[in-house]
Every structure is written in structure tokens, then in C-alpha cells.
CSV table of C-alpha atoms in Angstrom, one decimal:
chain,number,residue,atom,x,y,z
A,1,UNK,CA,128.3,122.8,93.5
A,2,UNK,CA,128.7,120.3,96.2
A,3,UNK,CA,126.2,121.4,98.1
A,4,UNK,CA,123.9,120.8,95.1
A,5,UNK,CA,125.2,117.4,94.4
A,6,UNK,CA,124.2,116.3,98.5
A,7,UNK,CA,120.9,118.3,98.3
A,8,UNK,CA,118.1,116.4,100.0
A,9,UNK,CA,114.5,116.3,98.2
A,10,UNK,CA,111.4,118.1,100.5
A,11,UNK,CA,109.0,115.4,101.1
A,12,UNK,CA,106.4,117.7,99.7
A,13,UNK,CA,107.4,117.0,95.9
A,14,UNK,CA,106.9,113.4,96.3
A,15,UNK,CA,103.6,114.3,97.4
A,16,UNK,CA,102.8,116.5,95.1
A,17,UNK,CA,104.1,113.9,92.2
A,18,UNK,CA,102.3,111.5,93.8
A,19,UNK,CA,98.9,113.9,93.6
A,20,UNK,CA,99.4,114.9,89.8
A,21,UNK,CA,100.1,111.1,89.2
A,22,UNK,CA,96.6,110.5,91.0
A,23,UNK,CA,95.1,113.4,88.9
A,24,UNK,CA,96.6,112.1,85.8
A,25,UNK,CA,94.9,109.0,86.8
A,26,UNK,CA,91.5,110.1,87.7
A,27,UNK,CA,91.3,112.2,84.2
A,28,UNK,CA,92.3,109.1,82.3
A,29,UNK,CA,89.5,107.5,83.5
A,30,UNK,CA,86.6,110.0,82.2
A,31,UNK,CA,88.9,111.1,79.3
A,32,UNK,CA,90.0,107.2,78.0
A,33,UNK,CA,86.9,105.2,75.7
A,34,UNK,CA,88.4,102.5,75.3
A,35,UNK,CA,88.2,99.5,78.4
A,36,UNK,CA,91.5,98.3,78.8
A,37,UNK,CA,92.6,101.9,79.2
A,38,UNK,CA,90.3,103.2,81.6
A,39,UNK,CA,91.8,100.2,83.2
A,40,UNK,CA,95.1,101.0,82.9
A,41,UNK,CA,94.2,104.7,84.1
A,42,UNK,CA,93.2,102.8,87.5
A,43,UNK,CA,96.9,101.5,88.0
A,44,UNK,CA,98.3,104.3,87.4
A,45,UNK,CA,95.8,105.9,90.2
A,46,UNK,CA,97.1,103.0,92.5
A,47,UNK,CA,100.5,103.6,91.7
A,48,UNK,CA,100.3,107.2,92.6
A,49,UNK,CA,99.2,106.0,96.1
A,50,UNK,CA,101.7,103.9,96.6
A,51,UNK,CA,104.0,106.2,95.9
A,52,UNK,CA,103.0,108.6,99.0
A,53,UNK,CA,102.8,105.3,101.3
A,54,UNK,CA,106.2,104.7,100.3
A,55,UNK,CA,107.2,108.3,101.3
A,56,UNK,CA,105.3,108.9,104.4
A,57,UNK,CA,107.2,105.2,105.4
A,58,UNK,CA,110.8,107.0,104.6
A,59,UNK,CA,109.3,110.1,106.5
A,60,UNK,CA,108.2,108.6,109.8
A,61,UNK,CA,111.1,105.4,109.4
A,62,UNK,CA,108.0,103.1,109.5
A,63,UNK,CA,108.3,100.2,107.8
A,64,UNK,CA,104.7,98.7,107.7
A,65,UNK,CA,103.8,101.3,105.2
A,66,UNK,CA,106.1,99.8,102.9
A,67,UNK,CA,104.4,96.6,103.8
A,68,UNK,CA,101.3,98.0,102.9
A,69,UNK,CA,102.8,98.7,99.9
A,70,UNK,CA,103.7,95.2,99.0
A,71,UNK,CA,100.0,94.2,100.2
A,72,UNK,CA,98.4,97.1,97.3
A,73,UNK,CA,100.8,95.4,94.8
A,74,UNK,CA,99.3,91.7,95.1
A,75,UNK,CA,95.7,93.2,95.3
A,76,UNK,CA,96.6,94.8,92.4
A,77,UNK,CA,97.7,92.1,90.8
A,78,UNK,CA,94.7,89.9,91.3
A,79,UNK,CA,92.5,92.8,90.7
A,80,UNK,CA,94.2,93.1,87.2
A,81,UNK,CA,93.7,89.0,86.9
A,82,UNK,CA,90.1,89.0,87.3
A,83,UNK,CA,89.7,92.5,85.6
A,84,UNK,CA,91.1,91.4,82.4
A,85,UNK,CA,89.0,88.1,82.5
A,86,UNK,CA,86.0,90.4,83.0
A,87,UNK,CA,87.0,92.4,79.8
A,88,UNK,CA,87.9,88.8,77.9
A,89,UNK,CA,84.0,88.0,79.0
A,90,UNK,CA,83.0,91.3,77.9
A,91,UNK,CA,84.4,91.5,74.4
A,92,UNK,CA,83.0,88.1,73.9
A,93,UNK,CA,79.6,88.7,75.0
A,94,UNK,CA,79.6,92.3,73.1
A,95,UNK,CA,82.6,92.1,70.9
A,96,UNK,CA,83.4,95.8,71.8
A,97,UNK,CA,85.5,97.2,74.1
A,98,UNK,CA,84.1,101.2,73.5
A,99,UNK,CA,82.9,102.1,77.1
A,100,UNK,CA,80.0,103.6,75.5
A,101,UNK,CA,78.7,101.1,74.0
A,102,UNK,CA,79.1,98.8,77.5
A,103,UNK,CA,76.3,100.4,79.3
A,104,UNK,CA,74.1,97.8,80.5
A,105,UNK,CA,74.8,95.4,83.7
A,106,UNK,CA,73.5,92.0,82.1
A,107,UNK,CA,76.2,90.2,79.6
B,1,UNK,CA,122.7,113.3,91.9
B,2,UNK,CA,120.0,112.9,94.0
B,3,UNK,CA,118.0,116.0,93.2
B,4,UNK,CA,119.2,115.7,89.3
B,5,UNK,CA,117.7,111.6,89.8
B,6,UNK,CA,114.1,113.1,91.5
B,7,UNK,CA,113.5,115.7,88.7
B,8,UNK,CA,114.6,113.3,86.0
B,9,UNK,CA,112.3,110.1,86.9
B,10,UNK,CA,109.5,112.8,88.2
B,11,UNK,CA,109.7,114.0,84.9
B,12,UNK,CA,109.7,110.9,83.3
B,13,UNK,CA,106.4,109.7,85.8
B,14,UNK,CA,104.4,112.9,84.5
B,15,UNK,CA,105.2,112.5,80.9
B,16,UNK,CA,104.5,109.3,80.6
B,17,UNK,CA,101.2,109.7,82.5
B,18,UNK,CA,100.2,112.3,80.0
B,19,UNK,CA,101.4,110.1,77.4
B,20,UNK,CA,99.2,107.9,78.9
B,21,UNK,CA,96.6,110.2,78.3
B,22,UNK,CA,96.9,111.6,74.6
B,23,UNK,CA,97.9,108.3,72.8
B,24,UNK,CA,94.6,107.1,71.0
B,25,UNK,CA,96.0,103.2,71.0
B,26,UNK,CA,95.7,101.1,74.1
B,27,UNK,CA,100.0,99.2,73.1
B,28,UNK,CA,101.2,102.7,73.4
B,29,UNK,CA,98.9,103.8,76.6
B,30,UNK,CA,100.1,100.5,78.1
B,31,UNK,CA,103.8,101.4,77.1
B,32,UNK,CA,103.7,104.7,78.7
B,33,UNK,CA,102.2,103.1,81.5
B,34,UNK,CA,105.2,100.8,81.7
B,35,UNK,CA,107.5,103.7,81.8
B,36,UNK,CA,105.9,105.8,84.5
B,37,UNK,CA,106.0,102.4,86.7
B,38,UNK,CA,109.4,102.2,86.2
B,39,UNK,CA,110.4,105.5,86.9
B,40,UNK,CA,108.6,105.0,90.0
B,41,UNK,CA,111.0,102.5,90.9
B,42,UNK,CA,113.8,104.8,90.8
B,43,UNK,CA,111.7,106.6,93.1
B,44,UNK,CA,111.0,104.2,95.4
B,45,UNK,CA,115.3,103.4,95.6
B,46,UNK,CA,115.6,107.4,96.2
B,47,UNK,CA,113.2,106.9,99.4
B,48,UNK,CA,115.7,104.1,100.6
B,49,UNK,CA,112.6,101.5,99.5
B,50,UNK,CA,114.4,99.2,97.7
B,51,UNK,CA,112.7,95.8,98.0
B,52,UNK,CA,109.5,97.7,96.7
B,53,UNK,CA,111.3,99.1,93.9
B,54,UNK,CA,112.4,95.6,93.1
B,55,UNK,CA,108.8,94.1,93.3
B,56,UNK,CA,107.5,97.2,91.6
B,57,UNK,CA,109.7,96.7,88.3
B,58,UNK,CA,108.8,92.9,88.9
B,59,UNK,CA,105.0,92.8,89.7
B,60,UNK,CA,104.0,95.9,88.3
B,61,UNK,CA,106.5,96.5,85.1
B,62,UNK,CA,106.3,92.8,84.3
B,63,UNK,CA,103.5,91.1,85.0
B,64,UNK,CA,100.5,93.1,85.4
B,65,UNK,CA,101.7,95.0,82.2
B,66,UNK,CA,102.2,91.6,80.2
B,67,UNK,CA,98.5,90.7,81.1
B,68,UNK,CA,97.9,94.1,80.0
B,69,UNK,CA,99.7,94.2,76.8
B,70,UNK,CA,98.7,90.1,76.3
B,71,UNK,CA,95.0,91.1,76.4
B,72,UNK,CA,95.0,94.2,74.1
B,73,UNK,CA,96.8,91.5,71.8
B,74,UNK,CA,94.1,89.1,72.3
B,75,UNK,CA,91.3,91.5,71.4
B,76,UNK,CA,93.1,92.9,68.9
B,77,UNK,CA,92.2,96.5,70.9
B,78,UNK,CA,92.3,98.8,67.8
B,79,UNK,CA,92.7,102.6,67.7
B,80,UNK,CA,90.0,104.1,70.3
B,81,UNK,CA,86.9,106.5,69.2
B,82,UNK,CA,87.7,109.8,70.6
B,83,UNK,CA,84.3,111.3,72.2
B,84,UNK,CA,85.8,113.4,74.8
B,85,UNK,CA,83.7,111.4,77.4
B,86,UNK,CA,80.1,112.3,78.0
B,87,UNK,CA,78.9,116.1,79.0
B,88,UNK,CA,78.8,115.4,82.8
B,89,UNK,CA,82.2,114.3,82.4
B,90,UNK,CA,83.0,117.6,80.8
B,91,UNK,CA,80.9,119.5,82.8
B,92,UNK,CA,81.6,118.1,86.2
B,93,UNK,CA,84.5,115.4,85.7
B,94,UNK,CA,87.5,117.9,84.8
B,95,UNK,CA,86.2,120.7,87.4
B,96,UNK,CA,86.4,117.9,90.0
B,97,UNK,CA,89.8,116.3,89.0
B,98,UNK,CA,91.3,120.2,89.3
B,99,UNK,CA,89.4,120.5,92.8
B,100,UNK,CA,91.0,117.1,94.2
B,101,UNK,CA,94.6,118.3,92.6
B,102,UNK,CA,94.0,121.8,94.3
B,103,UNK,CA,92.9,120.4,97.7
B,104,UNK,CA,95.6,118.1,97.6
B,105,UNK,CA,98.4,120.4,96.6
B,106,UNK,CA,97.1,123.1,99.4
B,107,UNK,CA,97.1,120.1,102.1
B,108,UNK,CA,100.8,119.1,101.1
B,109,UNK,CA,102.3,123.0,101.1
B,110,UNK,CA,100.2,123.5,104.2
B,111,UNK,CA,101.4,121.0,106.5
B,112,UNK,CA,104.0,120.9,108.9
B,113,UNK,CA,106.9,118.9,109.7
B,114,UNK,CA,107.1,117.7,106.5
B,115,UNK,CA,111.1,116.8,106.6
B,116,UNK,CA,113.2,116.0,103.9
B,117,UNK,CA,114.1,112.8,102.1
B,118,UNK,CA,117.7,111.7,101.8
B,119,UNK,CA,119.4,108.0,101.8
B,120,UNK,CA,121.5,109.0,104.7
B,121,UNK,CA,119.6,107.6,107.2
B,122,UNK,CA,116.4,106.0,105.7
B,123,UNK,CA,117.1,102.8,103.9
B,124,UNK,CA,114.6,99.7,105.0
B,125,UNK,CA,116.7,97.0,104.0
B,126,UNK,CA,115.0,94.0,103.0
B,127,UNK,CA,115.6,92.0,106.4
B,128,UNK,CA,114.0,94.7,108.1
B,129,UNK,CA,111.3,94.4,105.8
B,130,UNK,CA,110.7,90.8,106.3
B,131,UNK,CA,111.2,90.9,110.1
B,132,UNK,CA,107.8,92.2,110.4
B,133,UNK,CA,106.2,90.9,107.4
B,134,UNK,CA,106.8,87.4,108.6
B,135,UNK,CA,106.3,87.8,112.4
B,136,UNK,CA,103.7,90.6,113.7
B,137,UNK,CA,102.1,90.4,110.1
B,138,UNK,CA,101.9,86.8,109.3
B,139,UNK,CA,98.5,86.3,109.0
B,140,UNK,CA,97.5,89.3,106.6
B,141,UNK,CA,100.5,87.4,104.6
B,142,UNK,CA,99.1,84.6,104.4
B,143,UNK,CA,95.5,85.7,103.8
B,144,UNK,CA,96.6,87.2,100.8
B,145,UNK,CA,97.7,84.1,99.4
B,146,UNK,CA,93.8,83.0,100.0
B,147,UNK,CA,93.4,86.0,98.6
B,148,UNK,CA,95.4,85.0,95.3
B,149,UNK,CA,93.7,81.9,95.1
B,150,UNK,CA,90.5,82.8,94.9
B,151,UNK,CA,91.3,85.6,92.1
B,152,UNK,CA,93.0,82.8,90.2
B,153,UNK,CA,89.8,81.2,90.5
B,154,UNK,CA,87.6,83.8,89.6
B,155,UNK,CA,89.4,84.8,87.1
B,156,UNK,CA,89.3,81.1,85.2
B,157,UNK,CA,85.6,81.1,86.3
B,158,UNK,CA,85.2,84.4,84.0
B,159,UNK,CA,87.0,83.7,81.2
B,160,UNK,CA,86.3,80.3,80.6
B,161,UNK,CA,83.9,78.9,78.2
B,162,UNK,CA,80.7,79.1,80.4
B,163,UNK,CA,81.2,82.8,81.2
B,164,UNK,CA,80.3,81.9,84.6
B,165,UNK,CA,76.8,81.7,83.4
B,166,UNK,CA,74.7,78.8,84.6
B,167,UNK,CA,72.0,79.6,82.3
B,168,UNK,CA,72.9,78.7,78.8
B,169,UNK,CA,74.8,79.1,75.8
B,170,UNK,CA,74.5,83.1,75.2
B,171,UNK,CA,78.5,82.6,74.6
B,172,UNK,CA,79.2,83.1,70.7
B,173,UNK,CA,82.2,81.9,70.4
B,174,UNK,CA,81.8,79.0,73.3
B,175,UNK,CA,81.0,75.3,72.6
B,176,UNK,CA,77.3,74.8,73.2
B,177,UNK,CA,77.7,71.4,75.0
B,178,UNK,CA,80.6,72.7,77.4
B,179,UNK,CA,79.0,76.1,78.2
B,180,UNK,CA,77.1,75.3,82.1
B,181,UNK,CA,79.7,76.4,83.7
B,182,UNK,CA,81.9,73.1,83.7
């Protein structure tokens, strides 16, 4: 039973995690109709990335892929800024958020 | 505990992905959301990353999901029409998101040398961390501040009155006299 307490993880399963998280992610997006959750769908894609950098950076001992890490996070976070003000001027110009009914380029 | 920990917060990261996927509301997607993010922070202290799985719960957790959650407030996002997407996304969407999953899962299983994760030996501590963040990697550092900047910017540009539109006052709810873009 010790031995099953001190068991160490394959770093396969994190990757596979990490793919079904991606998966999960890329069906959200043609599944979800409504904007802010095909949005959310893309973070959750990001995430899923992040998670094998993270792991491949505990597999090889390198730390600059957990500093690419921390560079995804801020470009996520100013991707969700402007993405969000992009739905605000979206809902204002068409007072929907249904992705079907967004399907022209011009405001 | 460790393998007990993985299959608990992997667990958690799939069903609240799926979650993700069947709720009809955007507050519960964006919950969900907010729960696989976190359980990927448990994750990221199993892989001995455990400044990132501060900054995850912090960044990601808090505030990307508080924009998140503030906007569907804002809009007042109500229940989404289910339409199952359009034919080609039936068609050719679904078929494709199994192919990626498959050629992904074969990749992983196929490949050698693929080791093992355990906190024996692999912890980055935070100094480490900042060691090369703040000497060989300085200036990406600091053009993602620029970086920040300019999405602040943008992002007032967009949602403010003007839309961002130089050419008039096609805003409904905006001030007619304020909308060019000051």
C-alpha cells in the first residue's frame, strides 16, 4: 500500500488530460451558440496547452517553459480584455449575442 | 496521495469541461470553467510548478473569470438557443475534433522517453523562476507590459461610446454629440 501512496504519475496522462481538455475545448466552440461561451471554450483550449507546457517543463527540468507559461497567461488576459470589449460593442451594435445571428463583418 | 490527487483534479478538469459543454446558461458554463482552472492548479503544484499554479488561480480563476462573469452580468446573457451548430459543423466539425483527439492520443502513447512525474526532484521554485525571467528574458518581460498597455487601450477604444467608429452615431445607446471617437 506504500508503494501506491509514492507512485509517480507517467507523463503521458498529463498529456493526454491536457489533449481531451483541448478536445473539450475545440467542441465547445462549434457546439456553444452563445458568444461569451464560445469564448470561454477558447480558454479553456488555452488552458489545456498550458497545461502540457507546464509538463514537458517538469519533464526536461526546463524552466523557460514555465515562463512561457506565464507569458500565455498575460496574453490571455489582454486577449480576454479586448475580447469582452468586442462583445460589449457587439451586443450594442446588434443587441444579440446568438453567434448565428452575428454573421456579418461590419457593426 | 499523489496518484489519488492526479485522478481526483483530472477528474474534476474533465467534468467540469463537459459541464462546460452541456450547461445551456453562460454563469454556469463560466462556473465550470472556473473549476476546471482550478483543478488545473492542483495540477500544476503536482508538476512541482508552483508559482504558475499561484498565478493560474490568480490570473485565470480570478480575474479573467470576473471579466467573464461581470460581462454575462452586464448583458444580461440569458439561457442560449440550442441549434446544435450548423451542418458542416456536424458534418465535419465533430469528425475533426475526434481526428485531432486520436492523433494526439496515438502521438503521446507512441513516444518514447516519456518519464515519469514526481515532486522528488522537479520543483522550479519561484527564484529559479525569476532568475531567468528577469535576466536572459527581460525584454519579452517587458514587452509584454507594452503589450498590456496597448490591450488596455484597445479595449477602452472598443467599448467606449464611439465604438471606435470615426464615422458617426450608428451607436444606440451612445450620446450622439460624444460618439467620434473622443
Amino acid at each position: 500500500m506504500s508503494s501506491f501512496f509514492s507512485q509517480e504519475i507517467p507523463i503521458s496522462w498529463y498529456l493526454l488530460l491536457s489533449a481531451v481538455l483541448f478536445s473539450l475545448g475545440v467542441a465547445g466552440f462549434l457546439i456553444k451558440r452563445n458568444l461569451i461561451t464560445v469564448f470561454m471554450s477558447i480558454e479553456l483550449m488555452l488552458n489545456a496547452v498550458n497545461l502540457s507546457f507546464v509538463t514537458f517543463a517538469h519533464q526536461w527540468h526546463a524552466v523557460k517553459g514555465q515562463i512561457f507559461v506565464l507569458f500565455v497567461m498575460v496574453v490571455a488576459a489582454a486577449e480576454a480584455a479586448v475580447g469582452l470589449a468586442i462583445i460589449i460593442a457587439v451586443f450594442r451594435a446588434r443587441a444579440t449575442l446568438a453567434v448565428d445571428r452575428i454573421d456579418l463583418m461590419k457593426l | 496521495m499523489h496518484l489519488i490527487l492526479f485522478f481526483v483534479f483530472a477528474g474534476f478538469c474533465v467534468a467540469g469541461a463537459i459541464n462546460l459543454l452541456l450547461q445551456s446558461h453562460p454563469i454556469s458554463s463560466a462556473l465550470s470553467l472556473i473549476v476546471v482552472m482550478t483543478s488545473l492548479a492542483v495540477l500544476y503544484l503536482l508538476l512541482g510548478a508552483e508559482f504558475l499554479a499561484a498565478a493560474q488561480v490568480i490570473v485565470y480563476a480570478g480575474a479573467i473569470m470576473v471579466l467573464f462573469t461581470f460581462v454575462v452580468m452586464l448583458l444580461n446573457a440569458g439561457r442560449e438557443e440550442r441549434t446544435m451548430g450548423s451542418r458542416t459543423a456536424r458534418k465535419v466539425g465533430f469528425p475533426a475534433v475526434v481526428a485531432i483527439l486520436a492523433v494526439i492520443a496515438t502521438v503521446i502513447l507512441r513516444a518514447q522517453g516519456l518519464g515519469v512525474a514526481g515532486l522528488r526532484d522537479g520543483i522550479t521554485s519561484t527564484t529559479d523562476l525569476s532568475k531567468v525571467l528577469f535576466t536572459e528574458l527581460l525584454l519579452p518581460f517587458e514587452v509584454t507590459s507594452v503589450l498590456i498597455l496597448i490591450a488596455i487601450l484597445g479595449a477602452v477604444a472598443l467599448a467606449s461610446h464611439g465604438d471606435g467608429n470615426p464615422h458617426g452615431n450608428r451607436d444606440p445607446y451612445g450620446n450622439p454629440e460624444r460618439t467620434a471617437g473622443k
